[in-house]
Amino acid sequence: MVLEAIPNGAVSALDVGAGDGLLAAELRAVLPDVTGLDLDPDVLHRAAAEHRDINWIHGDAMTFDFGRTFDMVASVATVHHLPNLADAFGRLADLTSPGGAVVVIGLARPASLRDHAMGIVGAVQHQWYTRTRNVWTHSAPTVWPPPHTYKEVRDCAAAILPGSTWKQFSMWRYAVTWQKPEIDSVR
């Protein structure tokens, strides 16, 4: 989903919560200027050793001064770690160049009957993958349960990123995709 959302003419990307660098490496395969940001210096060191052509930054996504914006801003399984959901979506929007895109793949807590049904499907799916495939495990800290419900995330994204698209998946996942207007409007 992230690679599909890269705007035409994009040259730069920011991976917020880059972790082991898997997404940053995929972005670098199609864009010449990729930055990966994470709070964990050890994981960044390992990522940098494997992917040398990416700008790795140890810092806090909410406060680090990049001195620039990016054509693509992506965050996978990170937003639920940040202290305030609205501030997180706003910060990702601020880091995005006019005409650029934001993609957030996140985790949410079920609250409705539909959410719980999707959670059951996800639990079965997870067990299937665990038994039938090689399962990659990440080195990032785990926040469980996620602090926000699907509805809270969807409503917040609609308010902070007007015109964003929302998709809910099994395994407690969702995706928010947004394209920043060419001319930045006041939120």
Short mmCIF file of N, CA, C and O in Angstrom, two decimals, residues 14-25 27 34-40 43-44 47 51 54-57 59 61 74-78 136 138-140:
data_model
loop_
_atom_site.label_atom_id
_atom_site.label_comp_id
_atom_site.label_asym_id
_atom_site.label_seq_id
_atom_site.Cartn_x
_atom_site.Cartn_y
_atom_site.Cartn_z
N LEU A 14 10.07 9.57 3.92
CA LEU A 14 10.41 9.44 5.33
C LEU A 14 9.66 8.24 5.88
O LEU A 14 8.44 8.14 5.74
N ASP A 15 10.40 7.33 6.52
CA ASP A 15 9.81 6.18 7.20
C ASP A 15 9.87 6.47 8.69
O ASP A 15 10.95 6.46 9.29
N VAL A 16 8.72 6.76 9.29
CA VAL A 16 8.63 7.10 10.71
C VAL A 16 8.47 5.82 11.51
O VAL A 16 7.53 5.06 11.30
N GLY A 17 9.40 5.58 12.43
CA GLY A 17 9.41 4.33 13.17
C GLY A 17 10.00 3.23 12.31
O GLY A 17 9.46 2.14 12.20
N ALA A 18 11.12 3.52 11.69
CA ALA A 18 11.71 2.65 10.66
C ALA A 18 12.11 1.27 11.16
O ALA A 18 12.18 0.32 10.38
N GLY A 19 12.40 1.15 12.45
CA GLY A 19 12.77 -0.16 12.99
C GLY A 19 13.91 -0.80 12.22
O GLY A 19 14.93 -0.18 11.97
N ASP A 20 13.71 -2.02 11.79
CA ASP A 20 14.74 -2.79 11.09
C ASP A 20 15.01 -2.32 9.66
O ASP A 20 15.87 -2.86 8.99
N GLY A 21 14.23 -1.36 9.20
CA GLY A 21 14.50 -0.75 7.90
C GLY A 21 13.91 -1.43 6.70
O GLY A 21 14.26 -1.10 5.56
N LEU A 22 12.99 -2.36 6.89
CA LEU A 22 12.43 -3.09 5.76
C LEU A 22 11.66 -2.18 4.82
O LEU A 22 11.84 -2.23 3.59
N LEU A 23 10.79 -1.31 5.36
CA LEU A 23 10.03 -0.40 4.50
C LEU A 23 10.95 0.64 3.88
O LEU A 23 10.84 0.94 2.69
N ALA A 24 11.87 1.19 4.65
CA ALA A 24 12.80 2.18 4.10
C ALA A 24 13.58 1.59 2.92
O ALA A 24 13.78 2.27 1.91
N ALA A 25 13.97 0.34 3.02
CA ALA A 25 14.70 -0.30 1.92
C ALA A 25 13.80 -0.44 0.69
O ALA A 25 14.26 -0.23 -0.44
N LEU A 27 11.29 1.51 -0.05
CA LEU A 27 11.15 2.87 -0.58
C LEU A 27 12.40 3.28 -1.36
O LEU A 27 12.31 3.89 -2.42
N VAL A 34 15.79 8.67 0.75
CA VAL A 34 14.97 8.05 1.78
C VAL A 34 15.63 8.25 3.14
O VAL A 34 16.83 8.05 3.31
N THR A 35 14.79 8.64 4.10
CA THR A 35 15.21 8.82 5.49
C THR A 35 14.41 7.88 6.36
O THR A 35 13.19 7.78 6.23
N GLY A 36 15.09 7.19 7.27
CA GLY A 36 14.44 6.33 8.25
C GLY A 36 14.69 6.90 9.63
O GLY A 36 15.82 7.22 9.98
N LEU A 37 13.63 7.05 10.41
CA LEU A 37 13.72 7.63 11.75
C LEU A 37 13.22 6.63 12.77
O LEU A 37 12.19 5.98 12.57
N ASP A 38 13.95 6.50 13.88
CA ASP A 38 13.51 5.62 14.95
C ASP A 38 14.14 6.09 16.26
O ASP A 38 15.20 6.74 16.25
N LEU A 39 13.50 5.74 17.36
CA LEU A 39 14.02 6.08 18.69
C LEU A 39 15.06 5.09 19.21
O LEU A 39 15.78 5.39 20.16
N ASP A 40 15.14 3.93 18.60
CA ASP A 40 16.02 2.87 19.10
C ASP A 40 17.35 2.91 18.35
O ASP A 40 17.42 2.52 17.19
N VAL A 43 18.59 -0.66 16.90
CA VAL A 43 17.93 -1.15 15.69
C VAL A 43 18.35 -0.31 14.48
O VAL A 43 18.53 -0.84 13.39
N LEU A 44 18.57 0.97 14.67
CA LEU A 44 19.04 1.82 13.57
C LEU A 44 20.45 1.42 13.13
O LEU A 44 20.75 1.42 11.94
N ALA A 47 20.03 -1.60 11.02
CA ALA A 47 19.44 -1.24 9.72
C ALA A 47 20.47 -0.54 8.84
O ALA A 47 20.57 -0.83 7.64
N HIS A 51 21.59 -1.49 5.10
CA HIS A 51 21.09 -0.59 4.05
C HIS A 51 21.84 0.74 4.15
O HIS A 51 21.38 1.67 4.80
N ILE A 54 20.59 4.80 2.81
CA ILE A 54 19.44 5.45 3.44
C ILE A 54 19.97 6.34 4.54
O ILE A 54 20.93 6.00 5.23
N ASN A 55 19.36 7.51 4.70
CA ASN A 55 19.73 8.43 5.77
C ASN A 55 19.02 7.99 7.06
O ASN A 55 17.81 8.12 7.18
N TRP A 56 19.78 7.43 8.00
CA TRP A 56 19.21 6.93 9.25
C TRP A 56 19.33 7.99 10.33
O TRP A 56 20.42 8.52 10.55
N ILE A 57 18.22 8.28 11.02
CA ILE A 57 18.21 9.31 12.06
C ILE A 57 17.65 8.73 13.35
O ILE A 57 16.56 8.15 13.36
N GLY A 59 15.90 9.70 16.51
CA GLY A 59 15.16 10.85 17.02
C GLY A 59 13.69 10.56 17.22
O GLY A 59 13.19 9.49 16.87
N ALA A 61 9.89 11.35 16.37
CA ALA A 61 9.11 11.82 15.22
C ALA A 61 8.34 13.09 15.52
O ALA A 61 8.10 13.91 14.63
N ALA A 74 5.60 7.77 5.53
CA ALA A 74 4.97 6.49 5.85
C ALA A 74 5.28 6.10 7.29
O ALA A 74 6.35 6.40 7.81
N SER A 75 4.32 5.44 7.89
CA SER A 75 4.49 4.95 9.25
C SER A 75 3.75 3.62 9.37
O SER A 75 2.55 3.56 9.13
N VAL A 76 4.49 2.58 9.74
CA VAL A 76 3.89 1.26 9.89
C VAL A 76 4.04 0.81 11.34
O VAL A 76 5.16 0.74 11.85
N ALA A 77 2.92 0.55 11.98
CA ALA A 77 2.88 0.05 13.37
C ALA A 77 3.63 0.95 14.34
O ALA A 77 4.33 0.47 15.23
N THR A 78 3.47 2.27 14.16
CA THR A 78 4.17 3.22 15.02
C THR A 78 3.24 4.21 15.69
O THR A 78 3.45 4.57 16.85
N TRP A 136 8.35 -13.60 10.50
CA TRP A 136 9.35 -12.61 10.88
C TRP A 136 8.90 -11.94 12.17
O TRP A 136 7.73 -11.61 12.33
N HIS A 138 9.62 -8.75 14.81
CA HIS A 138 10.26 -7.44 14.89
C HIS A 138 10.95 -7.29 16.24
O HIS A 138 10.69 -8.02 17.18
N SER A 139 11.83 -6.30 16.30
CA SER A 139 12.55 -6.05 17.54
C SER A 139 11.98 -4.87 18.31
O SER A 139 12.52 -4.49 19.35
N ALA A 140 10.89 -4.28 17.83
CA ALA A 140 10.32 -3.09 18.47
C ALA A 140 9.52 -3.47 19.71
O ALA A 140 9.01 -4.59 19.83
#
